[in-house]
Amino acid sequence: MISFLRTMFDKKPKVPDPGQRVLLLENEEWRVGYRAVSEPITAETGEIVILVAGEEEFRAARWDNRLADGKPWPVSRMTVPRRDEQRARRKARRDARRGARNGRKLESPEKNR
């Protein structure tokens, strides 16, 4: 029973909630730095799409207390990143900012191995 519940809760959501970070698939590559800004919408073609906006547009819209301008993106070509991946990216950005603030450039982790 516990293993069933564990597998049930470990699955990634198929459709992101508004405000949730998403990865977009374009030309066989994953693009990062986007957020879902709408609920699922059915396009005229019958495909399910979600409006997505860049991270900067999303933050500016929240600051200005308005809705972010988003572009439609098919749900079949997006995924919600796992939390540990999000944490790793945040830590890398934070470390890069700290390094830049101290006037030094950080080496990539691969060089230290």
PDB file of C-alpha atoms in Angstrom:
ATOM      1  CA  MET A   1       0.000   0.000   0.000  1.00  0.00           C
ATOM      2  CA  ILE A   2       2.772   2.422   0.898  1.00  0.00           C
ATOM      3  CA  SER A   3       4.636   1.731  -2.336  1.00  0.00           C
ATOM      4  CA  PHE A   4       1.438   2.444  -4.294  1.00  0.00           C
ATOM      5  CA  LEU A   5       0.969   5.781  -2.535  1.00  0.00           C
ATOM      6  CA  ARG A   6       4.636   6.637  -3.024  1.00  0.00           C
ATOM      7  CA  THR A   7       4.455   6.036  -6.776  1.00  0.00           C
ATOM      8  CA  MET A   8       1.170   7.907  -6.979  1.00  0.00           C
ATOM      9  CA  PHE A   9       2.583  11.024  -5.301  1.00  0.00           C
ATOM     10  CA  ASP A  10       5.996  10.874  -7.019  1.00  0.00           C
ATOM     11  CA  LYS A  11       4.468  11.360 -10.463  1.00  0.00           C
ATOM     12  CA  LYS A  12       4.858  14.756 -12.079  1.00  0.00           C
ATOM     13  CA  PRO A  13       1.646  16.673 -12.760  1.00  0.00           C
ATOM     14  CA  LYS A  14       0.555  16.502 -16.395  1.00  0.00           C
ATOM     15  CA  VAL A  15      -0.846  20.049 -16.456  1.00  0.00           C
ATOM     16  CA  PRO A  16       0.896  22.858 -14.541  1.00  0.00           C
ATOM     17  CA  ASP A  17      -0.948  25.265 -12.294  1.00  0.00           C
ATOM     18  CA  PRO A  18      -0.836  28.998 -13.069  1.00  0.00           C
ATOM     19  CA  GLY A  19       2.394  30.455 -11.726  1.00  0.00           C
ATOM     20  CA  GLN A  20       4.226  27.145 -11.805  1.00  0.00           C
ATOM     21  CA  ARG A  21       7.587  26.876 -13.585  1.00  0.00           C
ATOM     22  CA  VAL A  22       7.565  24.874 -16.812  1.00  0.00           C
ATOM     23  CA  LEU A  23      10.124  23.533 -19.268  1.00  0.00           C
ATOM     24  CA  LEU A  24       9.199  23.956 -22.938  1.00  0.00           C
ATOM     25  CA  LEU A  25      10.239  21.555 -25.680  1.00  0.00           C
ATOM     26  CA  GLU A  26      11.258  23.313 -28.893  1.00  0.00           C
ATOM     27  CA  ASN A  27      13.364  21.834 -31.704  1.00  0.00           C
ATOM     28  CA  GLU A  28      14.333  18.793 -29.603  1.00  0.00           C
ATOM     29  CA  GLU A  29      15.692  21.018 -26.784  1.00  0.00           C
ATOM     30  CA  TRP A  30      14.209  21.994 -23.422  1.00  0.00           C
ATOM     31  CA  ARG A  31      13.863  25.727 -22.817  1.00  0.00           C
ATOM     32  CA  VAL A  32      13.925  26.994 -19.235  1.00  0.00           C
ATOM     33  CA  GLY A  33      12.788  30.242 -17.646  1.00  0.00           C
ATOM     34  CA  TYR A  34       9.040  30.102 -18.299  1.00  0.00           C
ATOM     35  CA  ARG A  35       5.925  30.076 -16.131  1.00  0.00           C
ATOM     36  CA  ALA A  36       2.382  28.919 -16.803  1.00  0.00           C
ATOM     37  CA  VAL A  37      -0.014  31.870 -16.641  1.00  0.00           C
ATOM     38  CA  SER A  38      -3.371  30.246 -17.434  1.00  0.00           C
ATOM     39  CA  GLU A  39      -5.521  27.210 -16.929  1.00  0.00           C
ATOM     40  CA  PRO A  40      -5.660  24.673 -19.771  1.00  0.00           C
ATOM     41  CA  ILE A  41      -7.406  25.936 -22.922  1.00  0.00           C
ATOM     42  CA  THR A  42      -8.626  23.853 -25.849  1.00  0.00           C
ATOM     43  CA  ALA A  43      -7.412  25.329 -29.143  1.00  0.00           C
ATOM     44  CA  GLU A  44      -9.451  25.309 -32.344  1.00  0.00           C
ATOM     45  CA  THR A  45      -7.449  22.275 -33.479  1.00  0.00           C
ATOM     46  CA  GLY A  46      -8.531  20.357 -30.366  1.00  0.00           C
ATOM     47  CA  GLU A  47      -5.066  20.529 -28.812  1.00  0.00           C
ATOM     48  CA  ILE A  48      -4.808  21.496 -25.144  1.00  0.00           C
ATOM     49  CA  VAL A  49      -2.632  24.581 -24.647  1.00  0.00           C
ATOM     50  CA  ILE A  50      -1.526  26.739 -21.738  1.00  0.00           C
ATOM     51  CA  LEU A  51      -0.426  30.353 -21.923  1.00  0.00           C
ATOM     52  CA  VAL A  52       3.214  30.687 -20.830  1.00  0.00           C
ATOM     53  CA  ALA A  53       5.298  33.781 -20.155  1.00  0.00           C
ATOM     54  CA  GLY A  54       8.973  34.378 -19.575  1.00  0.00           C
ATOM     55  CA  GLU A  55      10.189  34.669 -16.011  1.00  0.00           C
ATOM     56  CA  GLU A  56      10.883  38.414 -16.320  1.00  0.00           C
ATOM     57  CA  GLU A  57       7.451  39.168 -17.814  1.00  0.00           C
ATOM     58  CA  PHE A  58       5.822  37.062 -15.084  1.00  0.00           C
ATOM     59  CA  ARG A  59       7.621  38.986 -12.321  1.00  0.00           C
ATOM     60  CA  ALA A  60       6.934  42.379 -13.935  1.00  0.00           C
ATOM     61  CA  ALA A  61       3.243  41.529 -14.225  1.00  0.00           C
ATOM     62  CA  ARG A  62       3.082  40.540 -10.561  1.00  0.00           C
ATOM     63  CA  TRP A  63       4.877  43.768  -9.614  1.00  0.00           C
ATOM     64  CA  ASP A  64       2.442  45.856 -11.681  1.00  0.00           C
ATOM     65  CA  ASN A  65      -0.520  43.830 -10.360  1.00  0.00           C
ATOM     66  CA  ARG A  66      -1.625  42.726 -13.843  1.00  0.00           C
ATOM     67  CA  LEU A  67      -1.889  39.522 -15.823  1.00  0.00           C
ATOM     68  CA  ALA A  68       1.245  38.440 -17.656  1.00  0.00           C
ATOM     69  CA  ASP A  69       1.188  38.443 -21.462  1.00  0.00           C
ATOM     70  CA  GLY A  70       1.586  34.837 -22.466  1.00  0.00           C
ATOM     71  CA  LYS A  71       1.901  32.834 -25.635  1.00  0.00           C
ATOM     72  CA  PRO A  72       0.000  29.580 -26.158  1.00  0.00           C
ATOM     73  CA  TRP A  73       2.061  26.405 -25.788  1.00  0.00           C
ATOM     74  CA  PRO A  74       0.835  22.802 -26.202  1.00  0.00           C
ATOM     75  CA  VAL A  75       0.736  20.785 -23.003  1.00  0.00           C
ATOM     76  CA  SER A  76       2.205  17.832 -24.894  1.00  0.00           C
ATOM     77  CA  ARG A  77       5.440  19.831 -25.368  1.00  0.00           C
ATOM     78  CA  MET A  78       5.947  21.016 -21.802  1.00  0.00           C
ATOM     79  CA  THR A  79       6.776  19.510 -18.443  1.00  0.00           C
ATOM     80  CA  VAL A  80       6.939  20.627 -14.834  1.00  0.00           C
ATOM     81  CA  PRO A  81      10.480  20.387 -13.450  1.00  0.00           C
ATOM     82  CA  ARG A  82      11.061  18.360 -10.318  1.00  0.00           C
ATOM     83  CA  ARG A  83      11.679  20.278  -7.108  1.00  0.00           C
ATOM     84  CA  ASP A  84      15.238  19.067  -6.713  1.00  0.00           C
ATOM     85  CA  GLU A  85      16.066  20.355 -10.208  1.00  0.00           C
ATOM     86  CA  GLN A  86      14.540  23.714  -9.323  1.00  0.00           C
ATOM     87  CA  ARG A  87      16.548  23.842  -6.084  1.00  0.00           C
ATOM     88  CA  ALA A  88      19.783  23.016  -7.925  1.00  0.00           C
ATOM     89  CA  ARG A  89      19.173  25.784 -10.458  1.00  0.00           C
ATOM     90  CA  ARG A  90      18.358  28.278  -7.691  1.00  0.00           C
ATOM     91  CA  LYS A  91      21.525  27.345  -5.808  1.00  0.00           C
ATOM     92  CA  ALA A  92      23.634  27.732  -8.961  1.00  0.00           C
ATOM     93  CA  ARG A  93      22.143  31.173  -9.653  1.00  0.00           C
ATOM     94  CA  ARG A  94      22.640  32.213  -6.016  1.00  0.00           C
ATOM     95  CA  ASP A  95      26.262  31.041  -6.047  1.00  0.00           C
ATOM     96  CA  ALA A  96      26.885  32.847  -9.342  1.00  0.00           C
ATOM     97  CA  ARG A  97      25.441  36.083  -7.926  1.00  0.00           C
ATOM     98  CA  ARG A  98      27.556  35.780  -4.788  1.00  0.00           C
ATOM     99  CA  GLY A  99      30.651  35.146  -6.866  1.00  0.00           C
ATOM    100  CA  ALA A 100      29.942  38.144  -9.105  1.00  0.00           C
ATOM    101  CA  ARG A 101      29.293  40.319  -6.080  1.00  0.00           C
ATOM    102  CA  ASN A 102      32.662  39.358  -4.595  1.00  0.00           C
ATOM    103  CA  GLY A 103      34.402  40.116  -7.897  1.00  0.00           C
ATOM    104  CA  ARG A 104      35.386  36.544  -8.713  1.00  0.00           C
ATOM    105  CA  LYS A 105      34.273  34.082 -11.298  1.00  0.00           C
ATOM    106  CA  LEU A 106      33.148  30.626 -10.177  1.00  0.00           C
ATOM    107  CA  GLU A 107      34.515  27.567 -11.890  1.00  0.00           C
ATOM    108  CA  SER A 108      32.120  24.982 -13.215  1.00  0.00           C
ATOM    109  CA  PRO A 109      31.564  21.988 -10.904  1.00  0.00           C
ATOM    110  CA  GLU A 110      32.826  19.604 -13.610  1.00  0.00           C
ATOM    111  CA  LYS A 111      36.318  21.088 -13.371  1.00  0.00           C
ATOM    112  CA  ASN A 112      36.531  20.249  -9.660  1.00  0.00           C
ATOM    113  CA  ARG A 113      35.894  16.527 -10.157  1.00  0.00           C
TER     114      ARG A 113
END
